[in-house]
């Protein structure tokens, strides 16, 4: 436990301190998760964070729990911040960019988590020399175990790159990719939690089929996925080596592996990522009118 606390403290010490006003535009699931991450990692103090949303009840709750400033007015949020985190739904983005337009400054950093909306689209709406970062986080950011990829527009400075990475590092792991790789990121880690929930659900049912009570089976299935991921991450070993380490000749695991191979588990998951990637490309083309 102490080691864990030490790790967290060390991680926070490694962050790039921002200490500049940040506006969260759209304080929903992802926007509020990023806001909490920024505060917990002490990247910038709560009084320099402005949460902006259309829902006053949500804003009131965030202000009382996190001591952040709030507003219903996008223009005010933009005017009073240096860093703008775009966390609204794709269908709302054009309207929000329209409202942002008149208050935008050349030195603003715009970080978008909006799925499918390209840097060129945001640039066209807000200004061509603006620093724009496009990202694809995932829902696990809400429990500080997110997997995010960031892609930098050509006007993003080195300082702005550090700021953007720090925000997502505060809620999980971050990789840097080119913008055209974000569709594959969407297919893998953006949509990925849904695939893993299906795996968990099926493992639970397997346990129940073999006579375990549902609550016991649920606890074992979830912890098996969590523990396996943790071991893969902390050991740095290839998953095939870890699998071989728990596979006794003639034992139970090799029999189960044979069953999984004959049903094509690995091919299925590879195909799932590829199909989701292609769908992300299609949706992105539609959204950006390409
Ligand atoms: N959730 C994920 O797993 C995930 C993963 C990767 C990327 N993303 C991206 O993250 C973005 C946000 O997703 P989310 O799941 O956090 O959605 P969400 O919970 O619906 O959050 C969006 C928030 O924006 C608010 N909003 C709507 N119109 C607004 C306006 N004009 N000005 C300011 N705020 C406004 C919404 O309020 P109301 O609810 O009252 O409309 C809501 O609180 C999406 O673009 C999505 O593509 C999400």
PDB file of N, CA and C in Angstrom, residues 244-287:
ATOM      1  N   UNK A 244       2.316 -18.779 -21.474  1.00  0.00           N
ATOM      2  CA  UNK A 244       3.049 -20.051 -21.372  1.00  0.00           C
ATOM      3  C   UNK A 244       3.381 -20.382 -19.915  1.00  0.00           C
ATOM      4  N   UNK A 245       3.650 -19.327 -19.122  1.00  0.00           N
ATOM      5  CA  UNK A 245       4.024 -19.555 -17.717  1.00  0.00           C
ATOM      6  C   UNK A 245       2.891 -20.194 -16.900  1.00  0.00           C
ATOM      7  N   UNK A 246       1.637 -20.015 -17.347  1.00  0.00           N
ATOM      8  CA  UNK A 246       0.522 -20.595 -16.580  1.00  0.00           C
ATOM      9  C   UNK A 246      -0.104 -21.798 -17.295  1.00  0.00           C
ATOM     10  N   UNK A 247       0.616 -22.296 -18.315  1.00  0.00           N
ATOM     11  CA  UNK A 247       0.067 -23.398 -19.107  1.00  0.00           C
ATOM     12  C   UNK A 247       0.866 -24.688 -18.842  1.00  0.00           C
ATOM     13  N   UNK A 248       0.307 -25.533 -18.015  1.00  0.00           N
ATOM     14  CA  UNK A 248       0.977 -26.796 -17.673  1.00  0.00           C
ATOM     15  C   UNK A 248       0.703 -27.834 -18.762  1.00  0.00           C
ATOM     16  N   UNK A 249       1.739 -28.588 -19.180  1.00  0.00           N
ATOM     17  CA  UNK A 249       1.483 -29.636 -20.184  1.00  0.00           C
ATOM     18  C   UNK A 249       0.385 -30.605 -19.725  1.00  0.00           C
ATOM     19  N   UNK A 250      -0.559 -30.823 -20.596  1.00  0.00           N
ATOM     20  CA  UNK A 250      -1.656 -31.755 -20.297  1.00  0.00           C
ATOM     21  C   UNK A 250      -2.663 -31.221 -19.289  1.00  0.00           C
ATOM     22  N   UNK A 251      -2.525 -29.941 -18.911  1.00  0.00           N
ATOM     23  CA  UNK A 251      -3.371 -29.391 -17.848  1.00  0.00           C
ATOM     24  C   UNK A 251      -4.666 -28.743 -18.336  1.00  0.00           C
ATOM     25  N   UNK A 252      -5.301 -28.015 -17.427  1.00  0.00           N
ATOM     26  CA  UNK A 252      -6.608 -27.404 -17.727  1.00  0.00           C
ATOM     27  C   UNK A 252      -6.469 -26.247 -18.721  1.00  0.00           C
ATOM     28  N   UNK A 253      -5.433 -25.417 -18.516  1.00  0.00           N
ATOM     29  CA  UNK A 253      -5.329 -24.180 -19.322  1.00  0.00           C
ATOM     30  C   UNK A 253      -5.109 -24.492 -20.801  1.00  0.00           C
ATOM     31  N   UNK A 254      -4.208 -25.474 -21.089  1.00  0.00           N
ATOM     32  CA  UNK A 254      -3.952 -25.776 -22.511  1.00  0.00           C
ATOM     33  C   UNK A 254      -5.208 -26.323 -23.186  1.00  0.00           C
ATOM     34  N   UNK A 255      -6.031 -27.026 -22.433  1.00  0.00           N
ATOM     35  CA  UNK A 255      -7.289 -27.515 -23.011  1.00  0.00           C
ATOM     36  C   UNK A 255      -8.231 -26.354 -23.336  1.00  0.00           C
ATOM     37  N   UNK A 256      -8.273 -25.365 -22.431  1.00  0.00           N
ATOM     38  CA  UNK A 256      -9.116 -24.186 -22.682  1.00  0.00           C
ATOM     39  C   UNK A 256      -8.554 -23.374 -23.851  1.00  0.00           C
ATOM     40  N   UNK A 257      -7.221 -23.260 -23.919  1.00  0.00           N
ATOM     41  CA  UNK A 257      -6.597 -22.492 -25.011  1.00  0.00           C
ATOM     42  C   UNK A 257      -6.936 -23.144 -26.365  1.00  0.00           C
ATOM     43  N   UNK A 258      -6.875 -24.461 -26.409  1.00  0.00           N
ATOM     44  CA  UNK A 258      -7.226 -25.161 -27.647  1.00  0.00           C
ATOM     45  C   UNK A 258      -8.654 -24.821 -28.072  1.00  0.00           C
ATOM     46  N   UNK A 259      -9.553 -24.776 -27.097  1.00  0.00           N
ATOM     47  CA  UNK A 259     -10.964 -24.437 -27.363  1.00  0.00           C
ATOM     48  C   UNK A 259     -11.059 -23.002 -27.935  1.00  0.00           C
ATOM     49  N   UNK A 260     -10.348 -22.067 -27.278  1.00  0.00           N
ATOM     50  CA  UNK A 260     -10.384 -20.664 -27.730  1.00  0.00           C
ATOM     51  C   UNK A 260      -9.809 -20.537 -29.140  1.00  0.00           C
ATOM     52  N   UNK A 261      -8.701 -21.251 -29.407  1.00  0.00           N
ATOM     53  CA  UNK A 261      -8.077 -21.193 -30.741  1.00  0.00           C
ATOM     54  C   UNK A 261      -9.017 -21.767 -31.796  1.00  0.00           C
ATOM     55  N   UNK A 262      -9.717 -22.867 -31.445  1.00  0.00           N
ATOM     56  CA  UNK A 262     -10.578 -23.475 -32.471  1.00  0.00           C
ATOM     57  C   UNK A 262     -11.790 -22.590 -32.775  1.00  0.00           C
ATOM     58  N   UNK A 263     -12.129 -21.669 -31.846  1.00  0.00           N
ATOM     59  CA  UNK A 263     -13.228 -20.719 -32.132  1.00  0.00           C
ATOM     60  C   UNK A 263     -12.688 -19.397 -32.674  1.00  0.00           C
ATOM     61  N   UNK A 264     -11.371 -19.305 -32.831  1.00  0.00           N
ATOM     62  CA  UNK A 264     -10.775 -18.120 -33.476  1.00  0.00           C
ATOM     63  C   UNK A 264     -10.779 -16.865 -32.618  1.00  0.00           C
ATOM     64  N   UNK A 265     -10.567 -16.991 -31.304  1.00  0.00           N
ATOM     65  CA  UNK A 265     -10.620 -15.810 -30.424  1.00  0.00           C
ATOM     66  C   UNK A 265      -9.710 -14.677 -30.918  1.00  0.00           C
ATOM     67  N   UNK A 266      -8.447 -15.026 -31.241  1.00  0.00           N
ATOM     68  CA  UNK A 266      -7.521 -13.950 -31.619  1.00  0.00           C
ATOM     69  C   UNK A 266      -7.907 -13.310 -32.946  1.00  0.00           C
ATOM     70  N   UNK A 267      -8.310 -14.125 -33.917  1.00  0.00           N
ATOM     71  CA  UNK A 267      -8.759 -13.565 -35.209  1.00  0.00           C
ATOM     72  C   UNK A 267      -9.957 -12.658 -35.018  1.00  0.00           C
ATOM     73  N   UNK A 268     -10.859 -13.085 -34.119  1.00  0.00           N
ATOM     74  CA  UNK A 268     -12.070 -12.296 -33.884  1.00  0.00           C
ATOM     75  C   UNK A 268     -11.720 -10.910 -33.348  1.00  0.00           C
ATOM     76  N   UNK A 269     -10.792 -10.866 -32.400  1.00  0.00           N
ATOM     77  CA  UNK A 269     -10.437  -9.575 -31.807  1.00  0.00           C
ATOM     78  C   UNK A 269      -9.682  -8.697 -32.809  1.00  0.00           C
ATOM     79  N   UNK A 270      -8.809  -9.329 -33.604  1.00  0.00           N
ATOM     80  CA  UNK A 270      -8.091  -8.553 -34.641  1.00  0.00           C
ATOM     81  C   UNK A 270      -9.113  -7.961 -35.617  1.00  0.00           C
ATOM     82  N   UNK A 271     -10.070  -8.786 -36.031  1.00  0.00           N
ATOM     83  CA  UNK A 271     -11.115  -8.308 -36.950  1.00  0.00           C
ATOM     84  C   UNK A 271     -11.963  -7.204 -36.315  1.00  0.00           C
ATOM     85  N   UNK A 272     -12.232  -7.342 -35.008  1.00  0.00           N
ATOM     86  CA  UNK A 272     -13.049  -6.325 -34.319  1.00  0.00           C
ATOM     87  C   UNK A 272     -12.343  -4.966 -34.364  1.00  0.00           C
ATOM     88  N   UNK A 273     -11.049  -4.959 -34.084  1.00  0.00           N
ATOM     89  CA  UNK A 273     -10.288  -3.689 -34.103  1.00  0.00           C
ATOM     90  C   UNK A 273     -10.276  -3.120 -35.526  1.00  0.00           C
ATOM     91  N   UNK A 274     -10.064  -4.012 -36.519  1.00  0.00           N
ATOM     92  CA  UNK A 274     -10.001  -3.547 -37.913  1.00  0.00           C
ATOM     93  C   UNK A 274     -11.356  -2.985 -38.356  1.00  0.00           C
ATOM     94  N   UNK A 275     -12.444  -3.655 -37.979  1.00  0.00           N
ATOM     95  CA  UNK A 275     -13.782  -3.186 -38.383  1.00  0.00           C
ATOM     96  C   UNK A 275     -14.115  -1.853 -37.719  1.00  0.00           C
ATOM     97  N   UNK A 276     -13.796  -1.741 -36.431  1.00  0.00           N
ATOM     98  CA  UNK A 276     -14.068  -0.475 -35.724  1.00  0.00           C
ATOM     99  C   UNK A 276     -13.222   0.659 -36.308  1.00  0.00           C
ATOM    100  N   UNK A 277     -11.992   0.346 -36.713  1.00  0.00           N
ATOM    101  CA  UNK A 277     -11.119   1.367 -37.328  1.00  0.00           C
ATOM    102  C   UNK A 277     -11.742   1.875 -38.625  1.00  0.00           C
ATOM    103  N   UNK A 278     -12.204   0.931 -39.456  1.00  0.00           N
ATOM    104  CA  UNK A 278     -12.804   1.333 -40.740  1.00  0.00           C
ATOM    105  C   UNK A 278     -14.066   2.159 -40.506  1.00  0.00           C
ATOM    106  N   UNK A 279     -14.864   1.792 -39.500  1.00  0.00           N
ATOM    107  CA  UNK A 279     -16.088   2.554 -39.198  1.00  0.00           C
ATOM    108  C   UNK A 279     -15.736   3.965 -38.706  1.00  0.00           C
ATOM    109  N   UNK A 280     -14.660   4.056 -37.927  1.00  0.00           N
ATOM    110  CA  UNK A 280     -14.214   5.364 -37.440  1.00  0.00           C
ATOM    111  C   UNK A 280     -13.798   6.248 -38.623  1.00  0.00           C
ATOM    112  N   UNK A 281     -13.094   5.634 -39.592  1.00  0.00           N
ATOM    113  CA  UNK A 281     -12.683   6.396 -40.793  1.00  0.00           C
ATOM    114  C   UNK A 281     -13.912   6.898 -41.552  1.00  0.00           C
ATOM    115  N   UNK A 282     -14.907   5.999 -41.708  1.00  0.00           N
ATOM    116  CA  UNK A 282     -16.135   6.371 -42.445  1.00  0.00           C
ATOM    117  C   UNK A 282     -16.855   7.521 -41.753  1.00  0.00           C
ATOM    118  N   UNK A 283     -17.025   7.386 -40.420  1.00  0.00           N
ATOM    119  CA  UNK A 283     -17.757   8.414 -39.667  1.00  0.00           C
ATOM    120  C   UNK A 283     -17.028   9.751 -39.727  1.00  0.00           C
ATOM    121  N   UNK A 284     -15.697   9.680 -39.627  1.00  0.00           N
ATOM    122  CA  UNK A 284     -14.903  10.891 -39.654  1.00  0.00           C
ATOM    123  C   UNK A 284     -15.060  11.611 -40.997  1.00  0.00           C
ATOM    124  N   UNK A 285     -15.069  10.831 -42.084  1.00  0.00           N
ATOM    125  CA  UNK A 285     -15.249  11.434 -43.420  1.00  0.00           C
ATOM    126  C   UNK A 285     -16.603  12.131 -43.505  1.00  0.00           C
ATOM    127  N   UNK A 286     -17.644  11.465 -42.990  1.00  0.00           N
ATOM    128  CA  UNK A 286     -18.986  12.055 -43.020  1.00  0.00           C
ATOM    129  C   UNK A 286     -19.040  13.350 -42.204  1.00  0.00           C
ATOM    130  N   UNK A 287     -18.454  13.284 -40.982  1.00  0.00           N
ATOM    131  CA  UNK A 287     -18.532  14.439 -40.079  1.00  0.00           C
ATOM    132  C   UNK A 287     -17.767  15.649 -40.605  1.00  0.00           C
TER     133      UNK A 287
END
